[in-house]
CSV table of C-alpha atoms and ligand atoms in Angstrom, one decimal:
chain,number,residue,atom,x,y,z
A,1,MET,CA,0.0,-0.1,0.0
A,2,SER,CA,1.3,3.5,-0.9
A,3,SER,CA,1.4,5.7,2.0
A,4,THR,CA,1.6,9.0,0.3
A,5,VAL,CA,-1.4,11.3,-0.4
A,6,GLU,CA,-2.2,11.4,-4.2
A,7,HIS,CA,-3.1,14.6,-5.9
A,8,ARG,CA,-4.4,15.0,-9.2
A,9,TRP,CA,-2.3,17.2,-11.6
A,10,THR,CA,-4.1,19.6,-13.9
A,11,PRO,CA,-2.2,21.9,-16.4
A,12,THR,CA,-0.5,25.0,-14.8
A,13,HIS,CA,0.4,26.5,-18.3
A,14,GLY,CA,0.3,30.4,-17.9
A,15,ALA,CA,-0.7,30.5,-14.1
A,16,ALA,CA,1.1,32.9,-11.7
A,17,TYR,CA,4.2,32.2,-9.6
A,18,GLN,CA,2.7,31.2,-6.3
A,19,PRO,CA,5.6,29.8,-4.1
A,20,VAL,CA,5.1,28.0,-0.9
A,21,PRO,CA,7.7,27.6,2.0
A,22,TYR,CA,10.1,24.8,1.9
A,23,ARG,CA,11.9,24.1,5.2
A,24,PRO,CA,13.1,20.5,5.0
A,25,GLU,CA,15.0,19.2,8.1
A,26,ARG,CA,18.9,19.2,7.4
A,27,MET,CA,20.4,15.8,7.7
A,28,PRO,CA,23.7,15.8,9.8
A,29,ALA,CA,26.7,15.5,7.6
A,30,ALA,CA,28.1,12.2,9.0
A,31,GLU,CA,24.6,10.7,8.2
A,32,SER,CA,24.6,11.9,4.6
A,33,VAL,CA,28.1,10.3,4.2
A,34,GLU,CA,27.0,7.2,5.7
A,35,ARG,CA,23.8,7.1,3.7
A,36,ALA,CA,25.6,7.8,0.3
A,37,ALA,CA,28.1,5.2,0.9
A,38,ARG,CA,25.4,2.7,1.5
A,39,LEU,CA,23.4,3.7,-1.6
A,40,ARG,CA,26.6,3.6,-3.8
A,41,ALA,CA,27.3,-0.1,-2.5
A,42,GLN,CA,23.9,-1.0,-3.3
A,43,LEU,CA,23.7,0.5,-6.7
A,44,GLU,CA,27.1,-0.9,-7.6
A,45,GLN,CA,25.4,-4.4,-7.4
A,46,ARG,CA,22.7,-3.5,-9.9
A,47,ARG,CA,23.1,-5.5,-13.2
A,48,THR,CA,21.0,-5.4,-16.4
A,49,VAL,CA,19.4,-8.8,-16.6
A,50,ARG,CA,18.4,-10.4,-20.0
A,51,GLN,CA,17.3,-13.9,-18.8
A,52,PHE,CA,14.3,-13.7,-16.5
A,53,SER,CA,12.5,-16.2,-14.3
A,54,THR,CA,8.8,-16.3,-15.2
A,55,ASP,CA,8.1,-15.8,-11.3
A,56,PRO,CA,5.6,-13.0,-10.6
A,57,VAL,CA,6.6,-9.8,-8.9
A,58,PRO,CA,4.6,-7.8,-6.5
A,59,ASP,CA,2.6,-5.3,-8.5
A,60,GLU,CA,2.7,-2.8,-5.7
A,61,ALA,CA,6.4,-2.7,-5.6
A,62,ILE,CA,6.3,-1.9,-9.3
A,63,ARG,CA,3.7,0.8,-9.0
A,64,ASP,CA,5.8,2.3,-6.3
A,65,ALA,CA,8.8,2.3,-8.3
A,66,ILE,CA,7.0,4.1,-11.2
A,67,ALA,CA,5.6,6.6,-8.4
A,68,CYS,CA,9.4,7.2,-7.7
A,69,ALA,CA,10.2,7.8,-11.4
A,70,ALA,CA,7.3,10.3,-11.6
A,71,THR,CA,9.1,12.5,-9.0
A,72,ALA,CA,11.7,13.2,-11.4
A,73,PRO,CA,12.4,17.0,-12.3
A,74,SER,CA,11.3,17.8,-15.7
A,75,GLY,CA,11.4,20.7,-18.3
A,76,ALA,CA,8.9,23.4,-17.0
A,77,HIS,CA,7.7,20.7,-14.7
A,78,GLN,CA,5.7,19.4,-17.7
A,79,GLN,CA,6.3,15.8,-16.5
A,80,PRO,CA,6.2,14.5,-20.1
A,81,TRP,CA,6.1,10.9,-19.4
A,82,SER,CA,3.6,8.0,-19.2
A,83,PHE,CA,4.3,4.3,-18.2
A,84,VAL,CA,2.3,1.4,-19.2
A,85,LEU,CA,2.6,-1.7,-17.1
A,86,VAL,CA,2.1,-4.9,-19.2
A,87,LYS,CA,1.4,-8.1,-17.6
A,88,ASP,CA,-1.1,-9.6,-20.0
A,89,PRO,CA,0.8,-12.6,-21.8
A,90,ASP,CA,-1.0,-12.0,-25.1
A,91,VAL,CA,0.2,-8.3,-25.2
A,92,ARG,CA,3.7,-9.3,-24.1
A,93,ARG,CA,3.8,-11.9,-26.9
A,94,ALA,CA,2.6,-9.3,-29.4
A,95,ILE,CA,5.4,-7.0,-28.3
A,96,ARG,CA,8.1,-9.7,-28.5
A,97,GLU,CA,6.9,-10.5,-32.1
A,98,ALA,CA,7.0,-7.1,-33.2
A,99,ALA,CA,10.3,-6.3,-31.5
A,100,GLU,CA,12.0,-9.4,-32.9
A,101,GLN,CA,10.9,-8.6,-36.3
A,102,GLU,CA,12.7,-5.3,-36.2
A,103,GLU,CA,15.6,-6.6,-34.3
A,104,ARG,CA,16.4,-9.3,-36.9
A,105,ILE,CA,16.6,-6.6,-39.5
A,106,SER,CA,19.0,-4.6,-37.1
A,107,TYR,CA,21.3,-7.5,-36.3
A,108,ASP,CA,21.2,-8.8,-40.0
A,109,GLY,CA,22.9,-5.5,-41.0
A,110,ARG,CA,20.9,-2.3,-40.3
A,111,LEU,CA,23.1,-1.6,-37.3
A,112,GLY,CA,26.3,-1.7,-39.3
A,113,GLU,CA,29.6,-3.3,-38.3
A,114,GLU,CA,30.7,-0.5,-35.9
A,115,TRP,CA,27.5,-0.8,-33.9
A,116,LEU,CA,27.6,-4.7,-34.0
A,117,ALA,CA,31.3,-4.7,-32.8
A,118,ALA,CA,30.3,-2.4,-29.9
A,119,LEU,CA,27.5,-4.7,-28.9
A,120,ARG,CA,29.6,-8.0,-29.2
A,121,PRO,CA,31.0,-8.0,-25.7
A,122,LEU,CA,27.4,-7.7,-24.3
A,123,GLY,CA,26.2,-10.8,-26.2
A,124,THR,CA,22.9,-9.3,-27.3
A,125,ASP,CA,21.2,-10.8,-30.2
A,126,ALA,CA,17.6,-10.6,-32.0
A,127,VAL,CA,15.9,-13.1,-29.7
A,128,LYS,CA,14.2,-11.3,-27.0
A,129,THR,CA,12.9,-13.9,-24.7
A,130,HIS,CA,12.8,-11.3,-21.8
A,131,LEU,CA,9.8,-9.7,-23.3
A,132,THR,CA,7.6,-12.8,-22.7
A,133,ASP,CA,9.6,-14.4,-19.7
A,134,ALA,CA,9.6,-11.4,-17.5
A,135,PRO,CA,6.2,-11.1,-15.8
A,136,ALA,CA,5.9,-7.4,-16.3
A,137,LEU,CA,7.0,-4.9,-18.8
A,138,ILE,CA,7.1,-1.2,-18.1
A,139,VAL,CA,6.8,0.6,-21.5
A,140,VAL,CA,7.8,4.2,-21.1
A,141,PHE,CA,6.5,6.9,-23.4
A,142,GLN,CA,7.6,10.4,-23.8
A,143,GLN,CA,4.9,13.0,-24.4
A,144,ARG,CA,6.5,15.1,-27.2
A,145,TYR,CA,3.7,17.7,-26.6
A,146,TRP,CA,0.8,18.2,-24.4
A,147,LEU,CA,-2.5,17.2,-26.0
A,148,GLY,CA,-5.6,18.7,-24.6
A,149,GLU,CA,-9.0,16.9,-24.7
A,150,ASP,CA,-10.1,19.4,-27.4
A,151,GLY,CA,-7.0,18.6,-29.5
A,152,THR,CA,-5.0,21.7,-28.3
A,153,LYS,CA,-1.3,21.0,-28.6
A,154,ARG,CA,1.5,22.6,-26.3
A,155,LYS,CA,5.1,22.3,-26.7
A,156,HIS,CA,7.0,20.2,-24.2
A,157,TYR,CA,10.7,21.3,-23.3
A,158,TYR,CA,13.6,19.1,-22.6
A,159,VAL,CA,11.6,16.0,-23.2
A,160,ASP,CA,14.6,13.5,-23.6
A,161,GLU,CA,16.4,14.7,-20.6
A,162,SER,CA,13.2,14.7,-18.5
A,163,VAL,CA,12.2,11.1,-19.4
A,164,GLY,CA,15.9,10.0,-19.3
A,165,ILE,CA,16.1,11.2,-15.7
A,166,ALA,CA,12.8,9.5,-14.7
A,167,VAL,CA,14.0,6.2,-16.1
A,168,GLY,CA,17.2,6.6,-14.2
A,169,MET,CA,15.2,6.9,-11.1
A,170,LEU,CA,13.0,4.1,-12.0
A,171,LEU,CA,15.9,1.6,-12.4
A,172,SER,CA,17.4,2.7,-9.0
A,173,ALA,CA,14.0,2.4,-7.4
A,174,LEU,CA,13.4,-1.1,-8.9
A,175,HIS,CA,17.0,-2.2,-8.0
A,176,LEU,CA,16.7,-0.8,-4.3
A,177,SER,CA,13.3,-2.7,-4.0
A,178,GLY,CA,15.0,-6.1,-4.9
A,179,LEU,CA,13.7,-6.3,-8.4
A,180,TYR,CA,15.7,-6.7,-11.7
A,181,ALA,CA,15.3,-5.0,-15.0
A,182,LEU,CA,16.7,-4.6,-18.5
A,183,THR,CA,16.5,-1.3,-20.5
A,184,HIS,CA,15.5,-2.4,-23.8
A,185,THR,CA,15.2,-0.1,-26.7
A,186,PRO,CA,14.0,-2.0,-29.7
A,187,SER,CA,14.5,0.1,-32.8
A,188,PRO,CA,12.4,1.6,-34.4
A,189,MET,CA,9.9,1.6,-31.6
A,190,ARG,CA,6.7,2.8,-33.3
A,191,PHE,CA,5.1,-0.5,-32.9
A,192,LEU,CA,4.8,0.0,-29.2
A,193,GLY,CA,2.4,2.9,-29.4
A,194,GLU,CA,0.3,0.9,-31.9
A,195,VAL,CA,0.1,-2.4,-29.9
A,196,LEU,CA,-0.7,-0.3,-26.8
A,197,GLY,CA,-3.1,2.1,-28.6
A,198,ARG,CA,-1.3,5.2,-27.3
A,199,PRO,CA,-2.3,8.7,-28.3
A,200,GLU,CA,-0.5,10.6,-31.1
A,201,ASN,CA,1.5,12.8,-28.8
A,202,GLU,CA,3.3,9.8,-27.1
A,203,LYS,CA,6.5,8.3,-28.4
A,204,ALA,CA,8.0,5.2,-26.9
A,205,PHE,CA,11.3,5.7,-25.0
A,206,ALA,CA,12.0,2.2,-23.6
A,207,VAL,CA,10.7,-1.1,-22.7
A,208,ILE,CA,11.8,-2.3,-19.2
A,209,PRO,CA,11.1,-5.9,-18.4
A,210,VAL,CA,11.0,-6.4,-14.6
A,211,GLY,CA,11.3,-9.7,-12.7
A,212,TYR,CA,13.9,-11.9,-11.2
A,213,PRO,CA,16.9,-13.5,-12.9
A,214,ALA,CA,16.4,-16.9,-14.2
A,215,ASP,CA,18.3,-19.7,-12.3
A,216,ASP,CA,20.6,-19.9,-15.2
A,217,CYS,CA,21.0,-16.3,-15.8
A,218,GLU,CA,24.4,-15.0,-16.9
A,219,VAL,CA,25.6,-11.6,-17.4
A,220,PRO,CA,28.6,-10.0,-19.3
A,221,ASP,CA,31.7,-9.6,-17.2
A,222,LEU,CA,31.7,-5.9,-17.2
A,223,VAL,CA,33.9,-3.4,-15.6
A,224,ARG,CA,32.5,0.0,-14.8
A,225,LYS,CA,34.7,3.1,-14.9
A,226,SER,CA,36.2,4.0,-11.7
A,227,LEU,CA,35.2,7.2,-9.9
A,228,ASP,CA,38.5,9.0,-10.9
A,229,GLN,CA,37.7,8.3,-14.6
A,230,VAL,CA,34.4,9.8,-14.3
A,231,LEU,CA,34.8,12.6,-11.8
A,232,THR,CA,36.9,15.7,-12.1
A,233,GLU,CA,37.0,18.1,-9.2
A,234,VAL,CA,38.1,21.7,-9.6
B,1,IYR,N1,18.2,-2.4,-29.7
B,1,IYR,C1,18.9,-3.6,-30.0
B,1,IYR,C2,20.4,-3.5,-29.9
B,1,IYR,C3,21.1,-2.8,-28.7
B,1,IYR,C4,21.7,-1.6,-28.8
B,1,IYR,C5,22.2,-1.1,-27.8
B,1,IYR,I1,23.3,0.7,-27.8
B,1,IYR,C6,22.5,-2.0,-26.6
B,1,IYR,O1,23.1,-1.4,-25.5
B,1,IYR,C7,21.8,-3.1,-26.5
B,1,IYR,C8,21.3,-3.6,-27.7
B,1,IYR,C9,18.6,-4.7,-29.0
B,1,IYR,O2,17.8,-4.5,-28.0
B,1,IYR,O3,19.2,-5.9,-29.0
């Protein structure tokens, strides 16, 4: 059960600036250090999983992880995302068939040699068993513009950045909840909007199968960049 109060958002376009006080309690520095170290250790354990068990996952945990994603900052606070949680086996099968059709073309040459070489150490191919084995798929859509009920369109800003941040938060929330995921980006992804009957302002961004690793799950032997390779302090 979610413990937070739900509010229904309505468009704020053109509304006046009406700030409210924000006075969060400050965490002692030592506790920040401790918590950050613990989070780092937990997130360093995250692995993208491509072989899933068919065991079910608790829906409530997935819904709360999506609620975490939806707290992401966004351009002009337009929250240009929507999430479709797919559990229906027939719909998952339809998504897999359409995805594999595109992926076969991609792996048979559309990607090109350089791209295929970049993927080789990851062991990916056109067979997407995860789309039917994982008990749930989260399909993330970006709303390229706002679409009113009367057909009015309004531009959204920084859509890629906003939805990318939300997906990062989603992957962290899933991992910290003990669930496993794959960030799958079948390309082109137009079929997802068609299969799921999404409105014209929405464009698929990623499919995220969620579940538990299969008993015989394997992952590539990856090495992450060290902190000094990614961080410059001035
Ligand atoms: N979309 C294809 C290919 C692929 C591309 C990248 I970049 C990856 O990091 C992994 C896969 C697929 O899903 O197989």
